[in-house]
């Protein structure tokens, strides 16, 4: 009996497994056959938006926009607290390497007290005039007629001038004054070259470059590179030569005022002699052995080059060997002359010859 009850329960359980499941109330299912019955107000899935590359490439850009890679950036020397030119003094804040010819030389601190643009403009003008003067001063003393000179010296404030020279000086100063007026109010930015300089220096200030007269008839301004680096490099060359010229013309004027003699007189540069090639050869030889340490490192010192000490030892050894050879050769020659003197009394021969010649004339 018990076995029959268990058998009937097992059969009932197995049959319920094949019975259809009761649908869950409240949940609607969709199939391919019932898609037409789907609600029309169901929210549709949005497709991801894709960027229109044509629109992105045409974003408006300001007309005066300049990339950092196309202009001078300030702060070149921000990591150097000391001046490069004078390593034992602090670097002035305004001299951060942004401008051409900036080596941190300002022991009086004028760059922090006066108008920085005006000071740079003044330096460039004096440098250009000095470069012209260092050529014109000696050339006038070499080529000009004597009536244009002052005792052979070039006309100047210290040497004096004649009426014709005075008129020429006034005309030159007037021309220089005209060019100064053209840039004195910083109006150079309206020229093509000024606009180019304004972009080059846009990260530093709004004034462009000092000394800009929009003048480059031989198109040499891009000879070091047609970009802001090449243009700044050429301005570095110009101001460096100008500074040397200012020192040179000061020396010319001081020399003639103190001595009264022309600068071209007894000068190895204007009257060829052996002194100039000797000094040039000495300088080349010195640079083969010694070098000056970097000017931005303290202390500044003179030291050997990579092979300088070896070259110096070789030179000293060569000089010593040459002297030893000359000494030994001289000693051998002296020994031979002594032998000849013992045989023929040659050392007394000159004196005997002079005595014989004098004996032939009674007034001697």
CSV table of C-alpha atoms in Angstrom, one decimal:
chain,number,residue,atom,x,y,z
A,1,UNK,CA,0.0,0.0,0.0
A,2,UNK,CA,2.8,2.3,0.9
A,3,UNK,CA,4.6,1.4,-2.3
A,4,UNK,CA,1.5,2.3,-4.4
A,5,UNK,CA,1.2,5.8,-2.7
A,6,UNK,CA,4.9,6.5,-3.4
A,7,UNK,CA,4.5,5.4,-7.0
A,8,UNK,CA,1.5,7.6,-7.6
A,9,UNK,CA,3.2,10.7,-6.0
A,10,UNK,CA,6.3,10.2,-8.3
A,11,UNK,CA,4.2,10.0,-11.4
A,12,UNK,CA,2.3,13.2,-10.4
A,13,UNK,CA,5.5,15.1,-9.9
A,14,UNK,CA,6.9,14.0,-13.2
A,15,UNK,CA,3.8,15.1,-15.0
A,16,UNK,CA,3.8,18.5,-13.5
A,17,UNK,CA,7.2,19.2,-15.0
A,18,UNK,CA,5.7,19.1,-18.5
A,19,UNK,CA,2.7,21.3,-17.6
A,20,UNK,CA,2.8,24.9,-19.1
A,21,UNK,CA,4.1,27.5,-16.7
A,22,UNK,CA,1.7,30.1,-15.3
A,23,UNK,CA,2.3,33.5,-16.9
A,24,UNK,CA,3.6,36.3,-14.6
A,25,UNK,CA,1.0,39.0,-14.2
A,26,UNK,CA,2.0,42.6,-15.1
A,27,UNK,CA,4.9,41.8,-17.5
A,28,UNK,CA,4.4,41.9,-21.2
A,29,UNK,CA,6.7,40.0,-23.5
A,30,UNK,CA,7.3,40.9,-27.2
A,31,UNK,CA,8.1,38.5,-29.9
A,32,UNK,CA,8.6,38.7,-33.6
A,33,UNK,CA,4.9,38.0,-34.0
A,34,UNK,CA,3.7,40.7,-31.6
A,35,UNK,CA,6.0,43.7,-32.6
A,36,UNK,CA,3.1,45.4,-34.2
A,37,UNK,CA,1.4,45.5,-30.8
A,38,UNK,CA,4.4,47.3,-29.2
A,39,UNK,CA,3.6,50.7,-27.6
A,40,UNK,CA,4.4,53.6,-29.8
A,41,UNK,CA,5.4,55.9,-27.0
A,42,UNK,CA,8.4,53.8,-25.9
A,43,UNK,CA,11.7,56.0,-25.8
A,44,UNK,CA,14.0,55.2,-28.7
A,45,UNK,CA,17.7,54.6,-28.1
A,46,UNK,CA,19.9,57.4,-29.3
A,47,UNK,CA,22.9,56.7,-31.5
A,48,UNK,CA,26.2,58.2,-30.3
A,49,UNK,CA,27.0,61.5,-31.9
A,50,UNK,CA,30.2,61.7,-34.0
A,51,UNK,CA,32.2,64.9,-34.3
A,52,UNK,CA,32.2,66.6,-37.7
A,53,UNK,CA,35.9,67.0,-38.5
A,54,UNK,CA,35.1,69.7,-41.1
A,55,UNK,CA,33.7,71.8,-38.3
A,56,UNK,CA,36.6,71.2,-36.0
A,57,UNK,CA,39.1,72.3,-38.6
A,58,UNK,CA,37.4,75.6,-39.1
A,59,UNK,CA,37.3,76.9,-35.5
A,60,UNK,CA,37.9,80.7,-35.6
A,61,UNK,CA,41.5,81.7,-34.7
A,62,UNK,CA,42.5,85.2,-33.8
A,63,UNK,CA,44.5,87.0,-36.5
A,64,UNK,CA,47.4,87.8,-34.1
A,65,UNK,CA,47.6,84.4,-32.6
A,66,UNK,CA,51.2,83.0,-32.5
A,67,UNK,CA,52.3,79.6,-31.4
A,68,UNK,CA,54.9,79.4,-28.7
A,69,UNK,CA,57.1,77.4,-31.1
A,70,UNK,CA,57.2,80.4,-33.4
A,71,UNK,CA,58.1,83.2,-31.0
A,72,UNK,CA,60.7,84.1,-28.4
A,73,UNK,CA,59.7,82.9,-24.9
A,74,UNK,CA,60.7,84.8,-21.8
A,75,UNK,CA,62.7,83.4,-18.9
A,76,UNK,CA,65.7,81.9,-20.8
A,77,UNK,CA,67.9,82.6,-17.7
A,78,UNK,CA,65.4,82.1,-15.0
A,79,UNK,CA,67.4,79.2,-13.7
A,80,UNK,CA,70.5,81.4,-13.4
A,81,UNK,CA,70.4,83.6,-10.3
A,82,UNK,CA,73.8,85.1,-11.1
A,83,UNK,CA,74.7,87.4,-14.0
A,84,UNK,CA,76.5,85.7,-16.9
A,85,UNK,CA,78.7,88.7,-17.6
A,86,UNK,CA,79.5,89.3,-13.9
A,87,UNK,CA,79.1,85.9,-12.1
A,88,UNK,CA,79.6,87.3,-8.6
A,89,UNK,CA,76.6,89.7,-9.0
A,90,UNK,CA,72.9,88.7,-9.1
A,91,UNK,CA,71.2,88.7,-12.4
A,92,UNK,CA,68.9,91.8,-12.9
A,93,UNK,CA,65.2,90.7,-13.2
A,94,UNK,CA,64.6,92.4,-16.5
A,95,UNK,CA,67.6,90.7,-18.1
A,96,UNK,CA,66.2,87.2,-18.5
A,97,UNK,CA,67.7,86.4,-21.9
A,98,UNK,CA,64.6,87.4,-24.0
A,99,UNK,CA,66.4,90.1,-25.9
A,100,UNK,CA,69.4,90.0,-28.2
A,101,UNK,CA,72.7,90.7,-26.6
A,102,UNK,CA,71.4,90.0,-23.1
A,103,UNK,CA,74.3,88.7,-20.9
A,104,UNK,CA,73.0,90.1,-17.6
A,105,UNK,CA,75.5,93.0,-17.6
A,106,UNK,CA,73.9,95.8,-15.6
A,107,UNK,CA,76.0,96.5,-12.5
A,108,UNK,CA,74.3,99.9,-11.9
A,109,UNK,CA,70.7,98.4,-12.1
A,110,UNK,CA,69.6,100.9,-14.8
A,111,UNK,CA,67.4,98.3,-16.5
A,112,UNK,CA,65.2,98.4,-13.4
A,113,UNK,CA,65.1,102.2,-13.0
A,114,UNK,CA,64.7,103.5,-16.6
A,115,UNK,CA,62.6,102.7,-19.6
A,116,UNK,CA,63.9,99.3,-20.8
A,117,UNK,CA,62.9,99.8,-24.4
A,118,UNK,CA,64.4,103.3,-24.6
A,119,UNK,CA,67.7,102.1,-23.2
A,120,UNK,CA,67.9,99.2,-25.7
A,121,UNK,CA,67.0,101.6,-28.6
A,122,UNK,CA,69.7,104.0,-27.4
A,123,UNK,CA,72.3,101.2,-27.3
A,124,UNK,CA,71.5,100.0,-30.8
A,125,UNK,CA,71.7,103.5,-32.3
A,126,UNK,CA,75.1,104.2,-30.6
A,127,UNK,CA,76.3,100.8,-31.7
A,128,UNK,CA,75.5,101.4,-35.3
A,129,UNK,CA,77.0,104.8,-35.3
A,130,UNK,CA,80.1,103.4,-33.7
A,131,UNK,CA,80.5,100.7,-36.3
A,132,UNK,CA,80.4,103.4,-39.0
A,133,UNK,CA,82.8,105.6,-37.1
A,134,UNK,CA,85.4,102.9,-36.6
A,135,UNK,CA,85.6,102.6,-40.3
A,136,UNK,CA,85.3,106.2,-41.2
A,137,UNK,CA,87.8,107.6,-38.6
A,138,UNK,CA,90.9,105.8,-39.9
A,139,UNK,CA,89.9,105.9,-43.5
A,140,UNK,CA,89.6,109.7,-43.3
A,141,UNK,CA,93.1,110.0,-41.9
A,142,UNK,CA,94.5,107.7,-44.6
A,143,UNK,CA,92.6,109.0,-47.7
A,144,UNK,CA,91.3,112.5,-46.9
A,145,UNK,CA,93.2,115.6,-48.1
A,146,UNK,CA,95.2,117.4,-45.4
A,147,UNK,CA,93.0,120.5,-45.4
A,148,UNK,CA,90.1,118.4,-44.1
A,149,UNK,CA,92.0,117.1,-41.2
A,150,UNK,CA,93.3,118.6,-38.0
A,151,UNK,CA,97.1,118.1,-37.9
A,152,UNK,CA,96.6,114.8,-39.6
A,153,UNK,CA,93.8,113.7,-37.2
A,154,UNK,CA,90.2,113.1,-38.0
A,155,UNK,CA,87.9,116.1,-37.2
A,156,UNK,CA,86.1,115.5,-33.9
A,157,UNK,CA,85.0,117.4,-30.8
A,158,UNK,CA,88.3,116.8,-29.1
A,159,UNK,CA,90.5,117.3,-32.2
A,160,UNK,CA,88.6,120.3,-33.5
A,161,UNK,CA,86.8,120.9,-36.9
A,162,UNK,CA,87.0,123.2,-39.8
A,163,UNK,CA,83.9,124.8,-41.4
A,164,UNK,CA,83.5,122.1,-44.1
A,165,UNK,CA,83.8,119.2,-41.6
A,166,UNK,CA,81.4,121.0,-39.3
A,167,UNK,CA,78.7,121.1,-42.0
A,168,UNK,CA,79.3,117.4,-42.8
A,169,UNK,CA,79.0,116.5,-39.1
A,170,UNK,CA,75.8,118.5,-38.7
A,171,UNK,CA,74.3,116.8,-41.8
A,172,UNK,CA,75.2,113.3,-40.4
A,173,UNK,CA,73.7,114.1,-37.0
A,174,UNK,CA,70.6,115.5,-38.7
A,175,UNK,CA,70.1,112.3,-40.7
A,176,UNK,CA,70.6,110.2,-37.6
A,177,UNK,CA,68.1,112.4,-35.7
A,178,UNK,CA,65.5,111.8,-38.5
A,179,UNK,CA,65.8,108.0,-38.1
A,180,UNK,CA,65.6,108.4,-34.4
A,181,UNK,CA,62.4,110.3,-34.7
A,182,UNK,CA,60.9,107.7,-36.9
A,183,UNK,CA,61.2,105.1,-34.1
A,184,UNK,CA,61.2,107.3,-31.0
A,185,UNK,CA,57.4,106.8,-30.5
A,186,UNK,CA,57.6,103.1,-31.2
A,187,UNK,CA,55.8,103.4,-34.6
A,188,UNK,CA,57.9,100.7,-36.3
A,189,UNK,CA,55.1,98.1,-35.7
A,190,UNK,CA,53.1,99.4,-38.7
A,191,UNK,CA,55.8,98.2,-41.2
A,192,UNK,CA,56.0,94.6,-42.6
A,193,UNK,CA,59.2,94.0,-40.6
A,194,UNK,CA,57.7,95.5,-37.5
A,195,UNK,CA,54.6,93.2,-37.7
A,196,UNK,CA,57.0,90.3,-38.0
A,197,UNK,CA,58.9,91.4,-35.0
A,198,UNK,CA,55.7,92.0,-33.0
A,199,UNK,CA,54.9,88.3,-33.6
A,200,UNK,CA,58.4,87.2,-32.7
A,201,UNK,CA,58.3,89.1,-29.4
A,202,UNK,CA,54.6,88.8,-28.6
A,203,UNK,CA,55.3,86.6,-25.5
A,204,UNK,CA,57.8,89.1,-24.1
A,205,UNK,CA,56.2,92.5,-24.8
A,206,UNK,CA,54.1,94.4,-27.4
A,207,UNK,CA,56.9,96.6,-28.7
A,208,UNK,CA,58.6,94.3,-31.2
A,209,UNK,CA,62.3,94.8,-31.7
A,210,UNK,CA,64.3,98.0,-31.0
A,211,UNK,CA,66.2,99.6,-33.9
A,212,UNK,CA,63.7,98.4,-36.5
A,213,UNK,CA,63.8,100.8,-39.5
A,214,UNK,CA,62.2,98.2,-41.9
A,215,UNK,CA,65.5,98.4,-43.8
A,216,UNK,CA,67.1,95.3,-45.4
A,217,UNK,CA,67.9,96.0,-49.0
A,218,UNK,CA,70.1,92.9,-49.5
A,219,UNK,CA,67.7,90.5,-47.8
A,220,UNK,CA,70.4,89.5,-45.3
A,221,UNK,CA,68.1,89.4,-42.3
A,222,UNK,CA,67.2,85.7,-42.9
A,223,UNK,CA,70.8,84.6,-43.5
A,224,UNK,CA,70.9,82.9,-40.1
A,225,UNK,CA,67.5,81.3,-40.6
A,226,UNK,CA,64.1,82.6,-41.6
A,227,UNK,CA,62.5,82.2,-38.2
A,228,UNK,CA,62.6,84.0,-34.8
A,229,UNK,CA,65.7,82.1,-33.8
A,230,UNK,CA,67.7,83.1,-36.8
A,231,UNK,CA,66.6,86.8,-36.6
A,232,UNK,CA,67.5,87.0,-32.9
A,233,UNK,CA,70.9,85.4,-33.7
A,234,UNK,CA,71.6,88.0,-36.3
A,235,UNK,CA,70.6,90.8,-33.9
A,236,UNK,CA,73.0,89.2,-31.4
A,237,UNK,CA,75.8,89.5,-33.9
A,238,UNK,CA,75.0,93.1,-34.6
A,239,UNK,CA,74.9,94.3,-31.0
A,240,UNK,CA,78.1,92.4,-30.2
A,241,UNK,CA,80.0,94.0,-33.0
A,242,UNK,CA,78.4,97.4,-32.0
A,243,UNK,CA,79.6,97.1,-28.5
A,244,UNK,CA,83.2,96.4,-29.6
A,245,UNK,CA,83.0,99.3,-32.0
A,246,UNK,CA,81.9,101.7,-29.2
A,247,UNK,CA,84.9,100.6,-27.2
A,248,UNK,CA,87.1,101.0,-30.2
A,249,UNK,CA,85.9,104.5,-31.2
A,250,UNK,CA,86.4,105.6,-27.6
A,251,UNK,CA,90.0,104.4,-27.7
A,252,UNK,CA,90.5,106.3,-31.0
A,253,UNK,CA,89.3,109.6,-29.6
A,254,UNK,CA,91.2,109.2,-26.3
A,255,UNK,CA,94.4,108.3,-28.0
A,256,UNK,CA,94.4,111.3,-30.3
A,257,UNK,CA,93.4,113.6,-27.6
A,258,UNK,CA,96.2,112.5,-25.3
A,259,UNK,CA,99.0,112.1,-27.8
A,260,UNK,CA,98.1,114.5,-30.6
A,261,UNK,CA,99.0,111.8,-33.2
A,262,UNK,CA,96.7,110.1,-35.7
A,263,UNK,CA,95.5,106.7,-34.8
A,264,UNK,CA,96.9,105.3,-38.1
A,265,UNK,CA,100.4,106.5,-37.3
A,266,UNK,CA,102.8,103.7,-36.3
A,267,UNK,CA,99.9,101.3,-36.2
A,268,UNK,CA,100.5,97.7,-37.2
A,269,UNK,CA,96.9,97.5,-38.6
A,270,UNK,CA,97.5,100.4,-41.0
A,271,UNK,CA,101.2,100.1,-41.7
A,272,UNK,CA,102.1,96.5,-42.3
A,273,UNK,CA,104.9,95.0,-40.2
A,274,UNK,CA,105.9,91.7,-38.5
A,275,UNK,CA,104.1,92.6,-35.2
A,276,UNK,CA,100.6,91.8,-36.5
A,277,UNK,CA,101.3,88.3,-37.9
A,278,UNK,CA,103.5,87.5,-34.8
A,279,UNK,CA,100.6,88.4,-32.5
A,280,UNK,CA,98.1,86.5,-34.6
A,281,UNK,CA,100.4,83.4,-34.5
A,282,UNK,CA,100.8,83.8,-30.7
A,283,UNK,CA,97.1,84.0,-30.2
A,284,UNK,CA,96.4,80.9,-32.3
A,285,UNK,CA,99.2,79.0,-30.4
A,286,UNK,CA,97.8,80.1,-27.0
A,287,UNK,CA,94.3,78.9,-27.9
A,288,UNK,CA,95.7,75.5,-28.7
A,289,UNK,CA,96.9,75.1,-25.2
A,290,UNK,CA,94.7,77.2,-22.9
A,291,UNK,CA,91.0,78.1,-22.8
A,292,UNK,CA,88.8,80.3,-20.7
A,293,UNK,CA,86.2,78.6,-18.5
A,294,UNK,CA,82.5,79.4,-19.3
A,295,UNK,CA,81.6,83.0,-18.3
A,296,UNK,CA,78.4,81.8,-16.6
A,297,UNK,CA,80.4,79.8,-14.0
A,298,UNK,CA,82.2,81.3,-11.1
A,299,UNK,CA,85.1,81.7,-10.8
A,300,UNK,CA,86.3,82.5,-14.3
A,301,UNK,CA,89.6,80.8,-14.9
A,302,UNK,CA,92.1,79.9,-17.5
A,303,UNK,CA,92.7,76.1,-17.9
A,304,UNK,CA,94.2,73.6,-20.3
A,305,UNK,CA,92.3,72.4,-23.3
A,306,UNK,CA,91.6,68.7,-23.8
A,307,UNK,CA,95.1,68.1,-25.1
A,308,UNK,CA,96.6,71.4,-24.0
A,309,UNK,CA,98.9,70.0,-21.3
A,310,UNK,CA,100.3,67.4,-23.7
A,311,UNK,CA,100.9,70.0,-26.4
A,312,UNK,CA,102.7,72.3,-23.9
A,313,UNK,CA,104.9,69.4,-22.7
A,314,UNK,CA,105.7,68.5,-26.3
A,315,UNK,CA,106.6,72.2,-27.0
A,316,UNK,CA,108.8,72.5,-24.0
A,317,UNK,CA,110.5,69.2,-24.8
A,318,UNK,CA,111.1,70.4,-28.4
A,319,UNK,CA,112.6,73.7,-27.3
A,320,UNK,CA,114.9,71.9,-24.8
A,321,UNK,CA,116.1,69.5,-27.4
A,322,UNK,CA,116.8,72.3,-29.9
A,323,UNK,CA,118.7,74.3,-27.3
A,324,UNK,CA,120.8,71.2,-26.4
A,325,UNK,CA,121.6,70.6,-30.0
A,326,UNK,CA,122.6,74.3,-30.5
A,327,UNK,CA,124.7,74.3,-27.4
A,328,UNK,CA,126.5,71.1,-28.4
A,329,UNK,CA,127.1,72.4,-31.9
A,330,UNK,CA,128.4,75.7,-30.5
A,331,UNK,CA,130.8,73.9,-28.2
A,332,UNK,CA,132.1,71.8,-31.0
A,333,UNK,CA,132.6,74.8,-33.2
A,334,UNK,CA,134.4,76.6,-30.3
A,335,UNK,CA,136.7,73.7,-29.9
A,336,UNK,CA,137.6,73.7,-33.6
A,337,UNK,CA,138.3,77.4,-33.5
A,338,UNK,CA,140.5,77.0,-30.4
A,339,UNK,CA,142.5,74.4,-32.3
A,340,UNK,CA,142.9,76.7,-35.2
A,341,UNK,CA,144.0,79.5,-32.9
A,342,UNK,CA,146.6,77.4,-31.3
A,343,UNK,CA,148.0,76.6,-34.8
A,344,UNK,CA,147.5,79.9,-36.7
A,345,UNK,CA,146.7,82.5,-34.0
A,346,UNK,CA,143.4,83.4,-35.8
A,347,UNK,CA,141.9,85.3,-32.9
A,348,UNK,CA,144.6,88.0,-33.2
A,349,UNK,CA,144.3,88.2,-37.0
A,350,UNK,CA,141.6,90.9,-37.0
A,351,UNK,CA,143.6,93.2,-34.7
A,352,UNK,CA,146.8,92.7,-36.8
A,353,UNK,CA,144.9,93.5,-40.0
A,354,UNK,CA,143.5,96.8,-38.5
A,355,UNK,CA,146.9,97.8,-37.3
A,356,UNK,CA,148.4,97.1,-40.7
A,357,UNK,CA,145.8,99.2,-42.4
A,358,UNK,CA,146.2,102.1,-40.1
A,359,UNK,CA,150.0,102.0,-40.5
A,360,UNK,CA,149.5,102.8,-44.2
A,361,UNK,CA,148.1,106.3,-43.5
A,362,UNK,CA,149.9,108.6,-41.2
A,363,UNK,CA,146.9,110.7,-40.2
A,364,UNK,CA,145.2,107.8,-38.5
